[in-house]
Coordinates of C-alpha atoms and ligand atoms in Angstrom, one line a residue:
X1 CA 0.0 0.0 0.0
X2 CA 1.5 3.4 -1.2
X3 CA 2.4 5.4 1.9
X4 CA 2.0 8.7 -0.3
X5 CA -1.8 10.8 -0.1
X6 CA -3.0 12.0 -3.5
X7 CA -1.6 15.1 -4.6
X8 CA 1.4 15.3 -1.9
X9 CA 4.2 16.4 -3.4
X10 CA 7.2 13.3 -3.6
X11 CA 9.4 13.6 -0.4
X12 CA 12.6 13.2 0.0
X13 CA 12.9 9.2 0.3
X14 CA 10.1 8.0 -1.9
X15 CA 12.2 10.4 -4.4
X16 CA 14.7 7.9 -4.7
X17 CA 12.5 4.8 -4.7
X18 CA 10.2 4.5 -7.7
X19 CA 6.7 3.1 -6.4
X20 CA 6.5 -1.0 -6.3
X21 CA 10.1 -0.9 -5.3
X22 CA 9.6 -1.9 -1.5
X23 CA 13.3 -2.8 -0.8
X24 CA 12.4 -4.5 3.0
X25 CA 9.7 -6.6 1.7
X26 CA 10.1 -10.2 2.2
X27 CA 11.3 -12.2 -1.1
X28 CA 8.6 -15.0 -2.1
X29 CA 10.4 -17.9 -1.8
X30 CA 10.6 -20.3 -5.7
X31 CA 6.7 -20.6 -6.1
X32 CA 5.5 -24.4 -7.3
X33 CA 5.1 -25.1 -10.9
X34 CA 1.6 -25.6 -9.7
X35 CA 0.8 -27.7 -13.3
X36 CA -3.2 -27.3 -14.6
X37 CA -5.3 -30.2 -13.2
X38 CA -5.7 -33.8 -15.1
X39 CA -9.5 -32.6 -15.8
X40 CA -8.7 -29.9 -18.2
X41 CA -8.8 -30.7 -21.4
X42 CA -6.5 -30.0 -24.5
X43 CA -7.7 -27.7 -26.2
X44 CA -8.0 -25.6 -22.9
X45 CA -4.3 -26.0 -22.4
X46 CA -3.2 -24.7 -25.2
X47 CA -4.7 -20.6 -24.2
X48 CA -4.6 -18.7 -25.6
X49 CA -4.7 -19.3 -29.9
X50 CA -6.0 -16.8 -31.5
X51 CA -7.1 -18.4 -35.2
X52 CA -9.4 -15.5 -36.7
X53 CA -10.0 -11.7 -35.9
X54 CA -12.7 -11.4 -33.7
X55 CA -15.4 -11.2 -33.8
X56 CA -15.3 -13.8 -36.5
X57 CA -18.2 -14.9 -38.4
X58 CA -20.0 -17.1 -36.0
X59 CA -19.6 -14.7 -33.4
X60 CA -20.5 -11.6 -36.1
X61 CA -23.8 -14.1 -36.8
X62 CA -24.8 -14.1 -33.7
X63 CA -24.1 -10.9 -32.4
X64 CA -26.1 -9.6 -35.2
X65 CA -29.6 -11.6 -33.9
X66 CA -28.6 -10.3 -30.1
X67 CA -28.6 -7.0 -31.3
X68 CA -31.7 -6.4 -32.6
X69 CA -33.2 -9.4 -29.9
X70 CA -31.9 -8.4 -26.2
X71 CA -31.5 -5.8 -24.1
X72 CA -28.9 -3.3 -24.5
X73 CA -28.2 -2.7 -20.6
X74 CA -25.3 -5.4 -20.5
X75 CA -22.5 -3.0 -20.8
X76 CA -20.4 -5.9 -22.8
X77 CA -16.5 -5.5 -23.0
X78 CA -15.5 -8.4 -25.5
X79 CA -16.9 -9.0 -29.2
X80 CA -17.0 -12.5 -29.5
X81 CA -20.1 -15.1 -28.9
X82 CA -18.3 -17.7 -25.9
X83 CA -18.7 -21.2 -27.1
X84 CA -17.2 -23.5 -24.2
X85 CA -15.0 -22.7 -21.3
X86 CA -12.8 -25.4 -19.4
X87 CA -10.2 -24.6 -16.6
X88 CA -8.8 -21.2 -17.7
X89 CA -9.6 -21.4 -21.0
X90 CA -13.3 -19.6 -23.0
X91 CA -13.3 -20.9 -26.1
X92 CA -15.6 -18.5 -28.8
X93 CA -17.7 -20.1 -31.8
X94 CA -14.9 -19.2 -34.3
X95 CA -12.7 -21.4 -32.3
X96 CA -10.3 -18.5 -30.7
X97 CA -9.2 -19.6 -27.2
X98 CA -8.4 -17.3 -24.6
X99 CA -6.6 -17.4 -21.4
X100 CA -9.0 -16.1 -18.5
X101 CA -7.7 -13.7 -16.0
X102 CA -12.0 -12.9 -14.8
X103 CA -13.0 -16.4 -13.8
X104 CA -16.3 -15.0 -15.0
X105 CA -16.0 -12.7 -12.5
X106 CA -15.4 -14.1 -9.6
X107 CA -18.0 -17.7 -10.3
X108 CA -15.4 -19.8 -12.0
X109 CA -13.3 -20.3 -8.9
X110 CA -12.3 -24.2 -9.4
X111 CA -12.0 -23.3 -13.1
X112 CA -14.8 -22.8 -16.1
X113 CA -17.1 -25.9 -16.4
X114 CA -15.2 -28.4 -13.3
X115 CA -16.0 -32.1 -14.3
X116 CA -17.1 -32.9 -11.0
X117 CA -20.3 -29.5 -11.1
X118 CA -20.9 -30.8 -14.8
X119 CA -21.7 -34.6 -13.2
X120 CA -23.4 -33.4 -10.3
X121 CA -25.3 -30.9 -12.5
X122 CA -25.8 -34.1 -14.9
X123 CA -26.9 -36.4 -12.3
X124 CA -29.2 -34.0 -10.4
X125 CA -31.5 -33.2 -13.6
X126 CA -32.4 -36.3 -14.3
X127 CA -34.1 -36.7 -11.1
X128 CA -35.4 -33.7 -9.6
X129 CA -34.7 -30.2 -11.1
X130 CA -37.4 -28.4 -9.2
X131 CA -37.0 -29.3 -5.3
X132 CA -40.2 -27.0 -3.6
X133 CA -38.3 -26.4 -1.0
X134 CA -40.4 -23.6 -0.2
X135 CA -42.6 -26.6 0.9
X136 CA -40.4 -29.7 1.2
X137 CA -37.3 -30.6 2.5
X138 CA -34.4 -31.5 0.0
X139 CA -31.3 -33.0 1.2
X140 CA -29.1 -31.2 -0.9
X141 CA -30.1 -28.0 0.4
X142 CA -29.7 -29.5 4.3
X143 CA -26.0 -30.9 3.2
X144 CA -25.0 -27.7 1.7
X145 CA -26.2 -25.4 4.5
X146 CA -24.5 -27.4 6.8
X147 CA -21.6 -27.2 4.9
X148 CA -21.5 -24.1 4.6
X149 CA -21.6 -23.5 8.5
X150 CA -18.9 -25.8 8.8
X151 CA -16.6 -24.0 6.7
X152 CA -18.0 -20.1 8.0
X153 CA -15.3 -17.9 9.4
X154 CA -14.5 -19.6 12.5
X155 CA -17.4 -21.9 12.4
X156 CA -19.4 -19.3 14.2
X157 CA -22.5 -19.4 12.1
X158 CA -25.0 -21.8 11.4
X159 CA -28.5 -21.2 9.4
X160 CA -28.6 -20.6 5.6
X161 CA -30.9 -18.8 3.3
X162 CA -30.8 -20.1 -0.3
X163 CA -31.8 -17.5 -3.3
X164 CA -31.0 -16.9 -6.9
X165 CA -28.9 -14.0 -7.0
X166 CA -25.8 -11.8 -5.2
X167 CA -27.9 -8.9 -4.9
X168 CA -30.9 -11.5 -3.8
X169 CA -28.8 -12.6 -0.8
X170 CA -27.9 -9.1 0.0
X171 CA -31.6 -7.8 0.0
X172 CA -31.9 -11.3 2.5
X173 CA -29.4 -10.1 4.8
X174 CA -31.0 -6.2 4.6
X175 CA -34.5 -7.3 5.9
X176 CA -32.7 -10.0 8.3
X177 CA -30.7 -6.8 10.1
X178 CA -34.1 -4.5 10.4
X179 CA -35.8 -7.5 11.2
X180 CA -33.4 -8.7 14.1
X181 CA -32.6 -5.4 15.3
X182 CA -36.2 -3.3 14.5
X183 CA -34.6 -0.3 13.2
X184 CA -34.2 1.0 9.8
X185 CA -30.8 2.7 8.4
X186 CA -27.5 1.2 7.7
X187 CA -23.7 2.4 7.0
X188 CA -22.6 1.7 3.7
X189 CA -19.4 2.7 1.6
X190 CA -17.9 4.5 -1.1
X191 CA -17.1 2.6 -4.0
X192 CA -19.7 -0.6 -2.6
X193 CA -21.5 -3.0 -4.8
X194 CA -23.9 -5.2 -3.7
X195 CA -25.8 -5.7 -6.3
X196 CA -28.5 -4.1 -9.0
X197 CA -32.2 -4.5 -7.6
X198 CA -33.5 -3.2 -4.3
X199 CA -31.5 -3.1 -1.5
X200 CA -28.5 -3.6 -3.2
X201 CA -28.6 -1.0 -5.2
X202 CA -29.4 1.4 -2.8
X203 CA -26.1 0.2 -0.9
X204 CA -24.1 0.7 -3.9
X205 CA -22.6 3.8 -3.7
X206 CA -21.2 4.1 -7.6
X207 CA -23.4 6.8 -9.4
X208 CA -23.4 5.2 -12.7
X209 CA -25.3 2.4 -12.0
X210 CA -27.9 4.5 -9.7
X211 CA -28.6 7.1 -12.2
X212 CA -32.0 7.9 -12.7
X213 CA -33.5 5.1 -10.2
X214 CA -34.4 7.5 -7.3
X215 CA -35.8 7.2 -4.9
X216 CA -33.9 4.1 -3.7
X217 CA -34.5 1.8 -0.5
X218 CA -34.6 5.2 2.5
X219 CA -31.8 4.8 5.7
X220 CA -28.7 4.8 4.1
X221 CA -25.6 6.6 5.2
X222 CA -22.4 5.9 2.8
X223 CA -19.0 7.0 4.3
X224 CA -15.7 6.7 2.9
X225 CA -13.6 3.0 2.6
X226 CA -10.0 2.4 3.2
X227 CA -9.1 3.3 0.1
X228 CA -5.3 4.2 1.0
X229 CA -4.2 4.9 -1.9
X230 CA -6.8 7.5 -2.8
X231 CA -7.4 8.5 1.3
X232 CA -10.8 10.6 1.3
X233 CA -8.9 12.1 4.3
X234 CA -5.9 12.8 2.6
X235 CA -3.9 10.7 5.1
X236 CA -1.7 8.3 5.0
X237 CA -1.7 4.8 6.9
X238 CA -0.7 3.9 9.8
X239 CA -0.1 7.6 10.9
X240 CA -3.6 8.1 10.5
X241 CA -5.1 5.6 13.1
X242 CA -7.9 5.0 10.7
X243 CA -9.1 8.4 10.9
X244 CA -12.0 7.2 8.4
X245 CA -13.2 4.8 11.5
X246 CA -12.7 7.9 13.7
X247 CA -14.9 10.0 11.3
X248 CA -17.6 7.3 11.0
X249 CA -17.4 7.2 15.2
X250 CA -17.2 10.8 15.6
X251 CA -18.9 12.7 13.2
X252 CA -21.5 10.4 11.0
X253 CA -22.9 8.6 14.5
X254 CA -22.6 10.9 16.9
X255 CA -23.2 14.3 15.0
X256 CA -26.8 13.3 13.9
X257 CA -26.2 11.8 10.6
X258 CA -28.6 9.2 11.3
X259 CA -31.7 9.4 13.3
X260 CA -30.5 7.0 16.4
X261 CA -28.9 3.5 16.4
X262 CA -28.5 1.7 12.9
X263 CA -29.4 -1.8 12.0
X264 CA -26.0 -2.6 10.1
X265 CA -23.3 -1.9 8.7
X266 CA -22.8 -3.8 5.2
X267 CA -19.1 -4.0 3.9
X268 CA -17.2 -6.0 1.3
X269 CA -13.7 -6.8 3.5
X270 CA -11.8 -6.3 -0.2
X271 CA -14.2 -3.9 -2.7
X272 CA -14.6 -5.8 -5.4
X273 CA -16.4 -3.2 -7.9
X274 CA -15.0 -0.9 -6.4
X275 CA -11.2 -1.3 -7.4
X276 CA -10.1 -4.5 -5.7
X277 CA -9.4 -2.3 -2.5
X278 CA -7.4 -4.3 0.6
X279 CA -8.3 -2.1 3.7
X280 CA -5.4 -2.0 6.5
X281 CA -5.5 -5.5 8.6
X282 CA -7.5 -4.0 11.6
X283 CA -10.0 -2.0 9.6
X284 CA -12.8 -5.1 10.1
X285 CA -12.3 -5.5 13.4
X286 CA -12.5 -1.6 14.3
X287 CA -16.1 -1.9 12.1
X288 CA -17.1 -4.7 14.4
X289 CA -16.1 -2.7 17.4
X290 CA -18.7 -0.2 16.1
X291 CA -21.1 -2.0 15.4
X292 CA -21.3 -3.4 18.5
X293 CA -21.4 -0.2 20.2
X294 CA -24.6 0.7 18.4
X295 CA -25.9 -3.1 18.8
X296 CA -26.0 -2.8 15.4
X297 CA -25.0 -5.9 12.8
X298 CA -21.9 -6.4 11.2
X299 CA -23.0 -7.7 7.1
X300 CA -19.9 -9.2 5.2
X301 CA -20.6 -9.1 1.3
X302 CA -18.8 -11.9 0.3
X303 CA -19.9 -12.5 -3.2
X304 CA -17.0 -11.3 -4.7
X305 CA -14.4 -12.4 -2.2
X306 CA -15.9 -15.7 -1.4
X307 CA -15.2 -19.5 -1.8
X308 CA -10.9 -19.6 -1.4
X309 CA -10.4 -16.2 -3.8
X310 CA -8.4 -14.1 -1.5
X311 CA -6.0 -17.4 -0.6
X312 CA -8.9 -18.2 2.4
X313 CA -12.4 -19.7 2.4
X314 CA -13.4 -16.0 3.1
X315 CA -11.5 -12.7 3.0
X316 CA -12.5 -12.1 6.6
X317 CA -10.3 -14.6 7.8
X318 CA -7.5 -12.4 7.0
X319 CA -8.8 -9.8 9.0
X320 CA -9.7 -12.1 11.8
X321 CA -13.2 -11.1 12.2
X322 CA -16.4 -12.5 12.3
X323 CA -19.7 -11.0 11.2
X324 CA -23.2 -11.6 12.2
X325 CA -24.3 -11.9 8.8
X326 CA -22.1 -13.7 5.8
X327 CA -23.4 -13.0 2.0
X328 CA -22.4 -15.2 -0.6
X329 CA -22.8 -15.4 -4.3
X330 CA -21.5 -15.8 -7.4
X331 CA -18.6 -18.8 -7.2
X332 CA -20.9 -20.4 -4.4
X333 CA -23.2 -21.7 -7.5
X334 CA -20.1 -23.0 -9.4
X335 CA -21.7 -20.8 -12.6
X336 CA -25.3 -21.8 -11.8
X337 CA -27.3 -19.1 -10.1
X338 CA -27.4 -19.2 -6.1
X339 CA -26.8 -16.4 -3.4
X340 CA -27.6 -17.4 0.0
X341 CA -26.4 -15.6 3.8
X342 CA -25.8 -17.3 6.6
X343 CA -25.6 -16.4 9.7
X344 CA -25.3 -16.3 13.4
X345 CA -27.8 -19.0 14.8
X346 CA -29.8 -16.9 17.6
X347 CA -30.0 -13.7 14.6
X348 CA -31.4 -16.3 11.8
X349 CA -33.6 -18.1 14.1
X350 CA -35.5 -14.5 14.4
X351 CA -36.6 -15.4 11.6
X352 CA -40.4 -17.2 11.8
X353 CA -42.0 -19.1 9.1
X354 CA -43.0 -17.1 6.3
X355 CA -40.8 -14.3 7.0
X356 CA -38.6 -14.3 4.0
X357 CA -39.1 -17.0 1.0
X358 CA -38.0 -17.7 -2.9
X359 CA -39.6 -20.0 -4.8
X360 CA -36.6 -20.9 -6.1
X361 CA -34.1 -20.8 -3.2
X362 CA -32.4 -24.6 -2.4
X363 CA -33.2 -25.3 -6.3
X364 CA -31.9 -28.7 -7.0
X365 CA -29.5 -27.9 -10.0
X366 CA -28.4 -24.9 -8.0
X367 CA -28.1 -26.9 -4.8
X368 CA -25.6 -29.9 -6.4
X369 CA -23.7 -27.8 -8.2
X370 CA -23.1 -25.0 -5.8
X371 CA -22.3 -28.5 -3.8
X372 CA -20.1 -29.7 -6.2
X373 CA -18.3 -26.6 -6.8
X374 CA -17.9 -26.1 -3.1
X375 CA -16.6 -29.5 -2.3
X376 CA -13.9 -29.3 -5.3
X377 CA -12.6 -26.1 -3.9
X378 CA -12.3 -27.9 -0.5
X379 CA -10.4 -30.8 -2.0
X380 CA -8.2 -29.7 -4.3
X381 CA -6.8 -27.4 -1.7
X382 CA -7.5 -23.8 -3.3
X383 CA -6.9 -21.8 -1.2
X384 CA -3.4 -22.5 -0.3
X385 CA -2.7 -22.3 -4.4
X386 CA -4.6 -19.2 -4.6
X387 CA -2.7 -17.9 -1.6
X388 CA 0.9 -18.8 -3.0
X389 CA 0.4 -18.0 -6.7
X390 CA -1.7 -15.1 -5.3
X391 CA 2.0 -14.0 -3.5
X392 CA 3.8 -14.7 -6.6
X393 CA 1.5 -12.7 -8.9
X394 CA 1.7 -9.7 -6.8
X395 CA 5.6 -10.2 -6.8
X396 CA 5.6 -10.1 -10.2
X397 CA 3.2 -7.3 -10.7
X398 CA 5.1 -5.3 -8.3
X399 CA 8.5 -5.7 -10.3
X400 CA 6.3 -4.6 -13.5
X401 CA 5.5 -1.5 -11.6
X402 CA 8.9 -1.1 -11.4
X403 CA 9.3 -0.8 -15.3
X404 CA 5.8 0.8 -16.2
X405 CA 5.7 4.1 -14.9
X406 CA 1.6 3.5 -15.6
X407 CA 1.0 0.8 -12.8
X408 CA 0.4 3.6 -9.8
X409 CA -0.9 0.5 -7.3
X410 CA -0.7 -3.1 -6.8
X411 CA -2.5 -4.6 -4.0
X412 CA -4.8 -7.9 -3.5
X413 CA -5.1 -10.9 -1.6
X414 CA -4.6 -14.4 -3.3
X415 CA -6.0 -14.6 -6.6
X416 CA -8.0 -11.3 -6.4
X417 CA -5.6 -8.8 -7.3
X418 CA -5.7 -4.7 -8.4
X419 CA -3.6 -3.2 -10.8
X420 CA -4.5 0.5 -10.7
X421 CA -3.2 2.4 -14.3
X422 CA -2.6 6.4 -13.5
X423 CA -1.2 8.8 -16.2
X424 CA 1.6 9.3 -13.4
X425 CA 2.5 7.6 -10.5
X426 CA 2.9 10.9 -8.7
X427 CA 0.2 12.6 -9.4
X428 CA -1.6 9.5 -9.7
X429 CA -4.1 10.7 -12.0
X430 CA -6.0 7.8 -13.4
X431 CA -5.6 6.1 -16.8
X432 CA -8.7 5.0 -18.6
X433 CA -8.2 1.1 -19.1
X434 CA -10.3 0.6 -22.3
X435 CA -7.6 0.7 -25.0
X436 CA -5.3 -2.0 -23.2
X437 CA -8.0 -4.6 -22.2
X438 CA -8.7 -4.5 -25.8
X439 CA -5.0 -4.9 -26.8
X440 CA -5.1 -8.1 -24.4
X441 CA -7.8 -9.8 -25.3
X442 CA -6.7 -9.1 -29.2
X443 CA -3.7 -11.0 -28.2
X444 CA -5.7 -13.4 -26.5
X445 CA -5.9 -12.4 -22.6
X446 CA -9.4 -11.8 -21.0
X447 CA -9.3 -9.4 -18.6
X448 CA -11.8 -6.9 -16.8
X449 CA -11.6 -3.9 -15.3
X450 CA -13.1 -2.1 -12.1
X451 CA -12.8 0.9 -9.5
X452 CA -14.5 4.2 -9.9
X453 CA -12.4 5.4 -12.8
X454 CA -12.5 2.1 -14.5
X455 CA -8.7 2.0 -14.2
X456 CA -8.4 -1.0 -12.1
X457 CA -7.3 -4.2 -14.0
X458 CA -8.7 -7.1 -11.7
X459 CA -6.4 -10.1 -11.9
X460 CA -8.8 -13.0 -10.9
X461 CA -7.9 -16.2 -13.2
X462 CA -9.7 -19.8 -11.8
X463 CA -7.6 -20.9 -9.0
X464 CA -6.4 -24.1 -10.6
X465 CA -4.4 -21.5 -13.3
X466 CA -1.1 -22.9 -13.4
X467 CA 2.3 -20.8 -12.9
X468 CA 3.2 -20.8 -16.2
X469 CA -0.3 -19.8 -17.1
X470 CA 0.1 -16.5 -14.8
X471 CA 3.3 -15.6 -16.6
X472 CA 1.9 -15.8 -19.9
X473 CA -0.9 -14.0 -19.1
X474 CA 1.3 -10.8 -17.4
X475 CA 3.5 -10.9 -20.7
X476 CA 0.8 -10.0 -22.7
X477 CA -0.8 -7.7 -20.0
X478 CA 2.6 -5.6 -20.2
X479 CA 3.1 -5.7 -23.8
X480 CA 0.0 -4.3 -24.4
X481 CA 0.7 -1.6 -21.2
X482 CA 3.9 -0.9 -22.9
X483 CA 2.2 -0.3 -26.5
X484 CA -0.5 2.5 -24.1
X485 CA 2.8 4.1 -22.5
X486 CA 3.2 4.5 -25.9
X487 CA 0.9 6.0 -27.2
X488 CA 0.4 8.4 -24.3
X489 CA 4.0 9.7 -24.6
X490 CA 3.2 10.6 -28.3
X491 CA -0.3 12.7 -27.0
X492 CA -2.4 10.1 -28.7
X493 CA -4.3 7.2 -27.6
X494 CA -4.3 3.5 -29.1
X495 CA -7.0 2.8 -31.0
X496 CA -9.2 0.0 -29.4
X497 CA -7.7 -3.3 -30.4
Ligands
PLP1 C1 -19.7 -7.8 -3.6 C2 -20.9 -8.1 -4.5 N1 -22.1 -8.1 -3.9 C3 -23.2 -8.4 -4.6 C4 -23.1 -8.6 -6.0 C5 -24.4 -8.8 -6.8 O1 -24.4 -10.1 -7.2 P1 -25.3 -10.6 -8.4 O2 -24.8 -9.9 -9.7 O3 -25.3 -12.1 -8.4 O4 -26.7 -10.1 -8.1 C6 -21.9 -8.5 -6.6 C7 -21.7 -8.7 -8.1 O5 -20.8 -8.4 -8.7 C8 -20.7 -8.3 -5.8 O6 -19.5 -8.2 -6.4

């Protein structure tokens, strides 16, 4: 984390150390080889081959129909019509095959299309796709739950709710909190997402994706993140003792920013959307602090950070904190749709019969694949590769930002990692990552992009990616942030692709 504020002129001794050049951090020991799993097939392990221009004319074919056929609110960043996916590899219906740095966002954590989700998924429908379980019990949906409170941040919670969705679960764990604590406004952050319908997207502070929707869900208070390395405050950490705890303490509760007590505070412990932003190690626990002090619950979004990304089961784990409430999406359903919270026993219990309901939550396809996916990620040890290829990739990233003066920040946890592009590391004005996505997936990387500005490259492959895999994919990634340095030291800007 950069020790410098925005703005502040360069001091004396960062003067004479370029950014990313940390000269008393630890060396990462010789990582594995970590080699792709047996599962993944050929084709896969040959990403990325590019064999026609995209989009070619399957893709062209298609996109043609989509564009006169469905909506035009996906904001799409690639041109190409995805045929298959295995491991790290998408594959497109020209037959291109590129190497996946997104996991699909976040969904593909035991890698696109995992054997053992496609057999339980195969298995499952010819028996029962629909389970009621609005109305009957299904054992899936009783394994998985108690699964899932097995594996919970220091087994401390126990009592599931199964829905459809990310911003589903989050709406669950809204009307749990007022419901539990009988009170009706919560602290959110700057740069949040949790999701595009009702509650979610009135917790989701990015003004883009709000636009024109007021009024949203009433009661909620945003407040700036950790964001160090653009500080709100203009501080700089430690020094600053979490001055943006102190301001939520001192100022936002106590100076009548909200009406009395709130019912939660909801917080992703690494902003996904937002910029793949690591707050300092005791930021969680000073949140839980507060929220205790109001009697108020602590809501962990883990959708994006979920299910052995950050190098643990959850992200809290490296903050050692607990939450009352635990949301989980998007690689829970190993790429089918499920969200589901869970959390403490006596605060889910509240709940009577009839007080929330989906009629799809515990669906059975949902239900064995989500168990599937769940299980491989337990077996096959993710984690601990995400965690130690997660070190290495952010030791290689860090020795890039060493050569390209437009990596301002590195920072991540595992395999969910942000490189932040500025148009000087100084300054630390931001660099609009449009042009060099393009330039990678041209050259057969996939990558997306996040944070306010859109000048946050996520670096979130499948965790089975192997090392060789990870190096590939950074060569591209700085060729085609090389080409953009460029470009901009010319005054122009590379054309897209
Ligand atoms: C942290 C977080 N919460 C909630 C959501 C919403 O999930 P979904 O898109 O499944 O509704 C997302 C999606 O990106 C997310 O990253």
């Amino acid at each position: 984390m950069s020790q410098m504020s925005e703005q502040e002129p360069v001091s004396e001794p960062m003067k004479s150390m370029k950014p990313g050049e940390n000269k008393e951090e630890p060396k990462v020991s010789e990582v594995e080889e970590f080699p792709l799993p047996d599962w993944i097939p050929q084709w896969a392990r040959e990403a990325p081959k590019i064999v026609v221009r995209a989009p070619g004319p399957k893709s062209k074919e298609i996109i043609k129909i989509d564009r006169d056929y469905v909506s035009y609110a996906y904001d799409r960043c690639f041109t190409f019509t995805i045929e298959k996916a295995a491991g790290t590899a998408v594959m497109d219906a020209d037959g291109n095959v590129l190497l996946d740095f997104s996991s699909g966002i976040a969904v593909q954590n035991a890698g696109w299309t995992h054997y053992k989700v496609t057999k339980a998924i195969q298995e499952q429908s010819a028996k029962l796709i629909h389970s009621m379980a609005n109305d009957a019990y299904f054992d899936k949906e009783a394994h998985f739950a108690k699964l899932l409170a097995e594996i919970s941040p220091g087994k401390a919670l126990q009592g599931t709710f199964f829905g459809n969705s990310g911003a589903e679960a989050v709406e669950a764990a809204f009307k749990l909190s007022r419901y539990h604590t009988k009170r009706g406004e919560h602290l959110a952050f700057f740069g949040s997402y949790h999701g595009r319908v009702g509650a979610g997207l009135a917790l989701t502070s990015k003004l883009k994706l709000r636009y024109s929707y007021g009024p949203l869900a009433p009661g909620i208070i945003f407040t700036p993140f950790a964001y160090c390395y653009r500080c709100a405050f203009k501080q700089t950490y430690p020094e600053c003792g979490l001055y943006c705890v102190d301001y939520i303490e001192n100022q936002v509760l106590t100076m009548g920013g909200t009406t009395g007590p709130i019912a939660s505070i909801f917080v992703e412990p690494i902003q996904g959307e937002g910029g793949y932003v690591v707050p300092p190690k005791e930021y969680l626990g000073r949140l839980r602090k507060l929220a205790d002090a109001q009697g108020a619950l602590l809501v962990f979004d883990e959708v994006q950070t979920g299910f052995a990304r950050t190098g643990k089961m959850f992200a809290c784990e490296h903050f050692n904190t607990v939450p009352d409430i635990l949301v989980m999406g998007k690689a829970l359903g190993g790429g089918t749709p499920l969200g589901a919270i869970i959390a403490k026993r006596d605060i889910m219990r509240k709940w009577r019969p009839g007080s929330h309901s989906s009629t799809f939550g515990g669906n059975a396809i949902t239900m064995a694949a989500g168990l599937a996916h769940v299980n491989a990620i337990i077996e096959e040890n993710l984690a601990d590769r995400a965690a130690k290829l997660g070190d290495y990739a952010i030791k290689l990233l860090k020795e890039m930002q060493t050569r390209r003066e437009i990596i301002g920040d590195v920072r991540g946890k595992g395999l969910m990692i942000g490189v932040e592009l500025v148009k000087n590391q100084y300054t630390k004005e931001p660099q609009e990552a449009t042009n060099i996505q393009g330039k990678c997936w041209r050259a057969g990387l996939m990558t997306i992009t996040s944070g306010f500005y859109g000048n946050v490259f996520r670096i979130a492959p499948p965790l089975c990616i192997s090392k060789a895999q990870l190096e590939k994919g950074f060569e591209i990634f700085e060729q085609a942030l090389k080409d953009e340095e460029e470009f901009m030291k010319i005054g122009t800007s590379a054309p897209p692709g």
